[in-house]
Amino acid sequence: DGRMGLVWDGENAQFSSRARVKFNLSGETDSGLSFGGSFRVDQENYNNEIDEGGNSNESNRSAARGTAGSVYISGTFGKLSMGDVVSAAEAAIGDLTELGYTSGEFAANPEEIDFLTGDGENEEQGPTALYEYTFNGVNLFASMTDGSRRDCGAGNVTYGTLGCYEFDEDDDTDVAFSLAAGYEFGAYNVALAYSENGDGREIVIGGTAAINEFKIKGFYADYDDRDLGQLGDFEFDFDDNADTFEVDYDRAYGLSVEYAMANGVGIQGLWIRREVEILEAFADGAEDAYDAYGIGASYDLGAGATLAGAIIKNEIFADNETRADVGIKFQF
Amino acid sequence: DGRMGLVWDGENAQFSSRARVKFNLSGETDSGLSFGGSFRVDQENYNNEIDEGGNSNESNRSAARGTAGSVYISGTFGKLSMGDVVSAAEAAIGDLTELGYTSGEFAANPEEIDFLTGDGENEEQGPTALYEYTFNGVNLFASMTDGSRRDCGAGNVTYGTLGCYEFDEDDDTDVAFSLAAGYEFGAYNVALAYSENGDGREIVIGGTAAINEFKIKGFYADYDDRDLGQLGDFEFDFDDNADTFEVDYDRAYGLSVEYAMANGVGIQGLWIRREVEILEAFADGAEDAYDAYGIGASYDLGAGATLAGAIIKNEIFADNETRADVGIKFQF
Amino acid sequence: DGRMGLVWDGENAQFSSRARVKFNLSGETDSGLSFGGSFRVDQENYNNEIDEGGNSNESNRSAARGTAGSVYISGTFGKLSMGDVVSAAEAAIGDLTELGYTSGEFAANPEEIDFLTGDGENEEQGPTALYEYTFNGVNLFASMTDGSRRDCGAGNVTYGTLGCYEFDEDDDTDVAFSLAAGYEFGAYNVALAYSENGDGREIVIGGTAAINEFKIKGFYADYDDRDLGQLGDFEFDFDDNADTFEVDYDRAYGLSVEYAMANGVGIQGLWIRREVEILEAFADGAEDAYDAYGIGASYDLGAGATLAGAIIKNEIFADNETRADVGIKFQF
């Protein structure tokens, strides 16, 4: 895929573009099993992730090591995938609607639900396995990691490499897993998921409805014993306070609406709220709910080219600014 | 592409080979706009650049972040590209003739004109945009960066990632831009360009003439307030002096000639001079003009394979050696 | 290719999967010469190697720099390859049979013969050249590096980049080379190889026999003045001793057997012994022979999918554990 355009970061307009290629590989055995794999070229780069503060965290993920991209095998027994797959919860519920030509990236992806497993979490356990099975409109999902934290080498590398096994340096940890079930009836879809990751617990319920030109999606997620350190994109900045304080991620909920006209014009809206529990008394007055909301518009140029733009305000930004993007995105 | 052969580095013969793949992606919208993108596999590697001294400078450029490869959209309005595109000056004038099977790389690329913008300069501003428009033999070019230096993370990283925006850490800088115009008449082509980058100014004039089997190209570049720190491939080594001294890059000019015979044999010649202004009195006697000259021969084997060799003397090398290469290059 | 499955590391079952893509490029000149190149996507990653202990050694190898992947040209004169090619010895003799869905990787690749040149050795000299010529069942092989260690930049980088030549910092070293000859007669094949790398010397003899459903392969390798520092995958751990001691790699020999049934089921067995010479008297009682042996089974599912598993005990592991893998591997 590719994209090019302008991002207003709250203070300046900036150019932003990219070009990527994804490999999709597949085959079918003599007995009718399907198998395949997929990864992007840039997922072969082990030093390719940077955190919210802009630092490279050298996460060292790689499709050639099982920690980016994925492979699968499917048949009448369902579908089994392994690699950097989504959790059962995310497979069943998904994220909210993406806004703008950068798909929400210009405003820290407020459309992404902060699932407790997969999706950037528990990466140090190596590949995740995901199993999916469908019958009569019921979709069942189960995902898990292997419960062995491969702590070999500097820091906490997440190489899936086999040379990396070392008893004394690996930690046994709890298996991180997720279970989910969904039901489709006509234009409606509801799903429920439960996940565990270390001490953290997650219950998420989500649903979608497609009514004429409208597509509506909502979710509610409740977390137990989930500290912020586990969160990926969602970071608070308490620089304004003399003292920082401890918080737990308590719950999140949100809603998105898409409206698609026959002439290729679409309008999208998004609102999400994340609530934290403040664990220290002196900080009781601090903000414990963070909203993000935005509106976007798109125009389908055909052949995979789409003109799109959006305005999003995301309260997790330290400067609390409103950001916007406008540009064109391509599917090759 | 690929290549294999021998390089004489002035003291030893060394093997040198490579294999690369480039993705070229394109599409056309319903209304007739063309769009596309291209990048090489090795441009997905963020740590892939090393400086003249052989150190990795971890420039962290990536097609997936808009700082390597490029995307474009074109129609009756012209062509707009974004990413790691060349400057307007380079788009209009280009470089001199490449010599040898390593395309001049074995002798620090003397065929490359040291353009003030793009081409390895002002990379910390993220993607560059380039606009091109042609009518009646007149070619117009304009390129610019967004004027915002993304100084997030260690050193001065050039990630194009959107998570990297940070008010307090980003510096506003001047927009680096370049404007150029060219005119083609029959087998002749002339072009003029003006560029600004920070305090630096550049005026370049270039021209080509194709006369029978000969193709001749010349250029003259004049720089104002351009310090050597801005230069990419062109670095002086004053180790022989007890005191180093400050210089400005003053001007450069050069000429290349290609002679192509019908039987596939070609001969190429190249001469370029770079002049610096010595800013400190005590160093007045130091060399302020650096020549590079060379001659090459090639033989087209057909199907994209070419046998080629060259001898180049480049005075910017500290040891002032003469280098040579001979080998075969492939286009796949 | 791709694969997914479970590895028993002696203490835990762990998920392990991967997806990779290889580019194979080729052409033919007007005069009938063939040429081509090949490399994998993940070979464009310069920081992609980690040692036995799990540390990234930032070997910085890259197909775009000639130190991963390879290019070739072939005609009636034979075949000349350059890049990260195997040595003449490995080209003539090869390795033993790979076991399990991870091809022996889960147990530190005991099927790999520790050749003295190529194969992870003498990488700091940049690309290796390999020449092959065949007539009347006789196969001749010669490989060499250029004898110039490119020691530019931090550590001992192995960039093949041309900007990296520097007289004062490059070391002249001895050319590492390998010569080998093989002879095929019916279902039998024998080969002999001699190699030099610095002070090290290597003589290897190997042979294969294909008898009905059986395929048998054996080798004997004798080393002179080869210190363990030169070894790649083969590292001893003397943590149990209060004092470490010096050893030389003395010799290795081994045998593998494959049995393939018509119904797609295969069984494989492998045994290899590596002997070291203990150079210090106080350590005379230490173990100086290290065996690795294993057995595997596979089932061909058709279309490039294979179910495979193996159990291997490799005595070079510090904990002396038995490991196993079971999973599915794909060829796309």
PDB file of C-alpha atoms in Angstrom, chain B residues 117-229:
ATOM      1  CA  THR B 117      18.520  19.837  -1.096  1.00  0.00           C
ATOM      2  CA  GLY B 118      17.333  16.225  -1.321  1.00  0.00           C
ATOM      3  CA  ASP B 119      20.001  13.728  -2.301  1.00  0.00           C
ATOM      4  CA  GLY B 120      21.030  13.068   1.302  1.00  0.00           C
ATOM      5  CA  GLU B 121      20.514  16.642   2.553  1.00  0.00           C
ATOM      6  CA  ASN B 122      17.889  17.927   5.029  1.00  0.00           C
ATOM      7  CA  GLU B 123      16.766  14.394   5.783  1.00  0.00           C
ATOM      8  CA  GLU B 124      15.726  15.256   9.306  1.00  0.00           C
ATOM      9  CA  GLN B 125      12.648  17.057   7.967  1.00  0.00           C
ATOM     10  CA  GLY B 126      11.026  13.796   6.871  1.00  0.00           C
ATOM     11  CA  PRO B 127       9.518  13.281   3.394  1.00  0.00           C
ATOM     12  CA  THR B 128      10.175  15.706   0.530  1.00  0.00           C
ATOM     13  CA  ALA B 129       7.459  16.637  -1.974  1.00  0.00           C
ATOM     14  CA  LEU B 130       8.329  17.105  -5.677  1.00  0.00           C
ATOM     15  CA  TYR B 131       6.040  18.582  -8.317  1.00  0.00           C
ATOM     16  CA  GLU B 132       6.752  18.277 -12.059  1.00  0.00           C
ATOM     17  CA  TYR B 133       4.922  19.838 -15.010  1.00  0.00           C
ATOM     18  CA  THR B 134       5.771  19.685 -18.721  1.00  0.00           C
ATOM     19  CA  PHE B 135       4.453  21.611 -21.742  1.00  0.00           C
ATOM     20  CA  ASN B 136       5.937  22.322 -25.195  1.00  0.00           C
ATOM     21  CA  GLY B 137       9.377  21.098 -24.263  1.00  0.00           C
ATOM     22  CA  VAL B 138       9.485  23.178 -21.092  1.00  0.00           C
ATOM     23  CA  ASN B 139       9.923  21.187 -17.862  1.00  0.00           C
ATOM     24  CA  LEU B 140       9.099  22.859 -14.548  1.00  0.00           C
ATOM     25  CA  PHE B 141      10.077  21.417 -11.184  1.00  0.00           C
ATOM     26  CA  ALA B 142       9.460  22.462  -7.578  1.00  0.00           C
ATOM     27  CA  SER B 143      10.405  20.566  -4.433  1.00  0.00           C
ATOM     28  CA  MET B 144      10.151  21.332  -0.737  1.00  0.00           C
ATOM     29  CA  THR B 145      10.246  19.867   2.748  1.00  0.00           C
ATOM     30  CA  ASP B 146       7.850  20.800   5.517  1.00  0.00           C
ATOM     31  CA  GLY B 147      10.188  22.971   7.585  1.00  0.00           C
ATOM     32  CA  SER B 148       9.727  20.958  10.749  1.00  0.00           C
ATOM     33  CA  ARG B 149      12.706  19.072  12.033  1.00  0.00           C
ATOM     34  CA  ARG B 150      11.493  16.016  13.872  1.00  0.00           C
ATOM     35  CA  ASP B 151      14.032  15.822  16.624  1.00  0.00           C
ATOM     36  CA  CYS B 152      12.487  13.069  18.669  1.00  0.00           C
ATOM     37  CA  GLY B 153      14.466  10.320  20.267  1.00  0.00           C
ATOM     38  CA  ALA B 154      18.162   9.669  20.336  1.00  0.00           C
ATOM     39  CA  GLY B 155      20.408  11.862  18.208  1.00  0.00           C
ATOM     40  CA  ASN B 156      18.561  13.403  15.337  1.00  0.00           C
ATOM     41  CA  VAL B 157      16.489  10.545  14.012  1.00  0.00           C
ATOM     42  CA  THR B 158      14.728  10.930  10.730  1.00  0.00           C
ATOM     43  CA  TYR B 159      11.854   8.547  11.272  1.00  0.00           C
ATOM     44  CA  GLY B 160       8.821   9.685   9.376  1.00  0.00           C
ATOM     45  CA  THR B 161       6.607   8.028  11.951  1.00  0.00           C
ATOM     46  CA  LEU B 162       3.585   9.954  13.076  1.00  0.00           C
ATOM     47  CA  GLY B 163       3.958   9.011  16.716  1.00  0.00           C
ATOM     48  CA  CYS B 164       7.114  11.060  16.673  1.00  0.00           C
ATOM     49  CA  TYR B 165       5.509  14.528  16.700  1.00  0.00           C
ATOM     50  CA  GLU B 166       6.352  16.407  19.851  1.00  0.00           C
ATOM     51  CA  PHE B 167       6.079  20.141  20.193  1.00  0.00           C
ATOM     52  CA  ASP B 168       8.763  20.692  22.739  1.00  0.00           C
ATOM     53  CA  GLU B 169      11.318  18.569  20.972  1.00  0.00           C
ATOM     54  CA  ASP B 170      10.651  19.496  17.358  1.00  0.00           C
ATOM     55  CA  ASP B 171      12.507  22.467  15.993  1.00  0.00           C
ATOM     56  CA  ASP B 172      11.004  24.798  13.487  1.00  0.00           C
ATOM     57  CA  THR B 173      13.471  25.189  10.693  1.00  0.00           C
ATOM     58  CA  ASP B 174      13.299  26.963   7.394  1.00  0.00           C
ATOM     59  CA  VAL B 175      11.569  25.113   4.610  1.00  0.00           C
ATOM     60  CA  ALA B 176      14.211  23.681   2.296  1.00  0.00           C
ATOM     61  CA  PHE B 177      13.072  24.125  -1.274  1.00  0.00           C
ATOM     62  CA  SER B 178      14.278  23.973  -4.855  1.00  0.00           C
ATOM     63  CA  LEU B 179      12.923  25.450  -8.096  1.00  0.00           C
ATOM     64  CA  ALA B 180      14.077  24.470 -11.561  1.00  0.00           C
ATOM     65  CA  ALA B 181      13.196  24.901 -15.222  1.00  0.00           C
ATOM     66  CA  GLY B 182      14.493  23.066 -18.274  1.00  0.00           C
ATOM     67  CA  TYR B 183      14.049  23.364 -21.997  1.00  0.00           C
ATOM     68  CA  GLU B 184      14.452  20.597 -24.565  1.00  0.00           C
ATOM     69  CA  PHE B 185      15.034  21.372 -28.241  1.00  0.00           C
ATOM     70  CA  GLY B 186      15.901  18.430 -30.465  1.00  0.00           C
ATOM     71  CA  ALA B 187      18.971  16.686 -29.096  1.00  0.00           C
ATOM     72  CA  TYR B 188      19.792  19.539 -26.697  1.00  0.00           C
ATOM     73  CA  ASN B 189      18.629  20.211 -23.169  1.00  0.00           C
ATOM     74  CA  VAL B 190      19.418  23.081 -20.802  1.00  0.00           C
ATOM     75  CA  ALA B 191      18.245  23.591 -17.227  1.00  0.00           C
ATOM     76  CA  LEU B 192      18.608  26.155 -14.429  1.00  0.00           C
ATOM     77  CA  ALA B 193      17.884  25.637 -10.749  1.00  0.00           C
ATOM     78  CA  TYR B 194      17.778  27.681  -7.540  1.00  0.00           C
ATOM     79  CA  SER B 195      17.621  26.130  -4.064  1.00  0.00           C
ATOM     80  CA  GLU B 196      17.647  27.181  -0.423  1.00  0.00           C
ATOM     81  CA  ASN B 197      18.400  25.060   2.627  1.00  0.00           C
ATOM     82  CA  GLY B 198      18.830  26.843   5.920  1.00  0.00           C
ATOM     83  CA  ASP B 199      21.383  29.585   5.265  1.00  0.00           C
ATOM     84  CA  GLY B 200      22.721  27.830   2.164  1.00  0.00           C
ATOM     85  CA  ARG B 201      21.944  28.983  -1.382  1.00  0.00           C
ATOM     86  CA  GLU B 202      22.548  27.114  -4.630  1.00  0.00           C
ATOM     87  CA  ILE B 203      22.400  28.057  -8.301  1.00  0.00           C
ATOM     88  CA  VAL B 204      23.063  25.272 -10.793  1.00  0.00           C
ATOM     89  CA  ILE B 205      23.055  25.378 -14.573  1.00  0.00           C
ATOM     90  CA  GLY B 206      23.403  22.246 -16.649  1.00  0.00           C
ATOM     91  CA  GLY B 207      23.085  21.083 -20.210  1.00  0.00           C
ATOM     92  CA  THR B 208      23.275  17.974 -22.377  1.00  0.00           C
ATOM     93  CA  ALA B 209      23.885  17.493 -26.082  1.00  0.00           C
ATOM     94  CA  ALA B 210      23.490  14.276 -28.072  1.00  0.00           C
ATOM     95  CA  ILE B 211      25.593  14.488 -31.252  1.00  0.00           C
ATOM     96  CA  ASN B 212      25.799  11.309 -33.320  1.00  0.00           C
ATOM     97  CA  GLU B 213      27.355   8.621 -31.098  1.00  0.00           C
ATOM     98  CA  PHE B 214      28.421  11.227 -28.519  1.00  0.00           C
ATOM     99  CA  LYS B 215      26.472  12.398 -25.487  1.00  0.00           C
ATOM    100  CA  ILE B 216      27.973  15.348 -23.648  1.00  0.00           C
ATOM    101  CA  LYS B 217      26.873  16.763 -20.306  1.00  0.00           C
ATOM    102  CA  GLY B 218      28.172  19.732 -18.329  1.00  0.00           C
ATOM    103  CA  PHE B 219      27.188  21.703 -15.222  1.00  0.00           C
ATOM    104  CA  TYR B 220      28.225  24.679 -13.103  1.00  0.00           C
ATOM    105  CA  ALA B 221      27.089  25.019  -9.474  1.00  0.00           C
ATOM    106  CA  ASP B 222      27.589  28.031  -7.244  1.00  0.00           C
ATOM    107  CA  TYR B 223      27.000  27.859  -3.473  1.00  0.00           C
ATOM    108  CA  ASP B 224      26.570  30.548  -0.829  1.00  0.00           C
ATOM    109  CA  ASP B 225      26.971  29.982   2.906  1.00  0.00           C
ATOM    110  CA  ARG B 226      27.185  26.242   2.478  1.00  0.00           C
ATOM    111  CA  ASP B 227      29.324  24.646   5.109  1.00  0.00           C
ATOM    112  CA  LEU B 228      30.930  21.271   4.564  1.00  0.00           C
ATOM    113  CA  GLY B 229      28.850  19.706   7.291  1.00  0.00           C
TER     114      GLY B 229
END
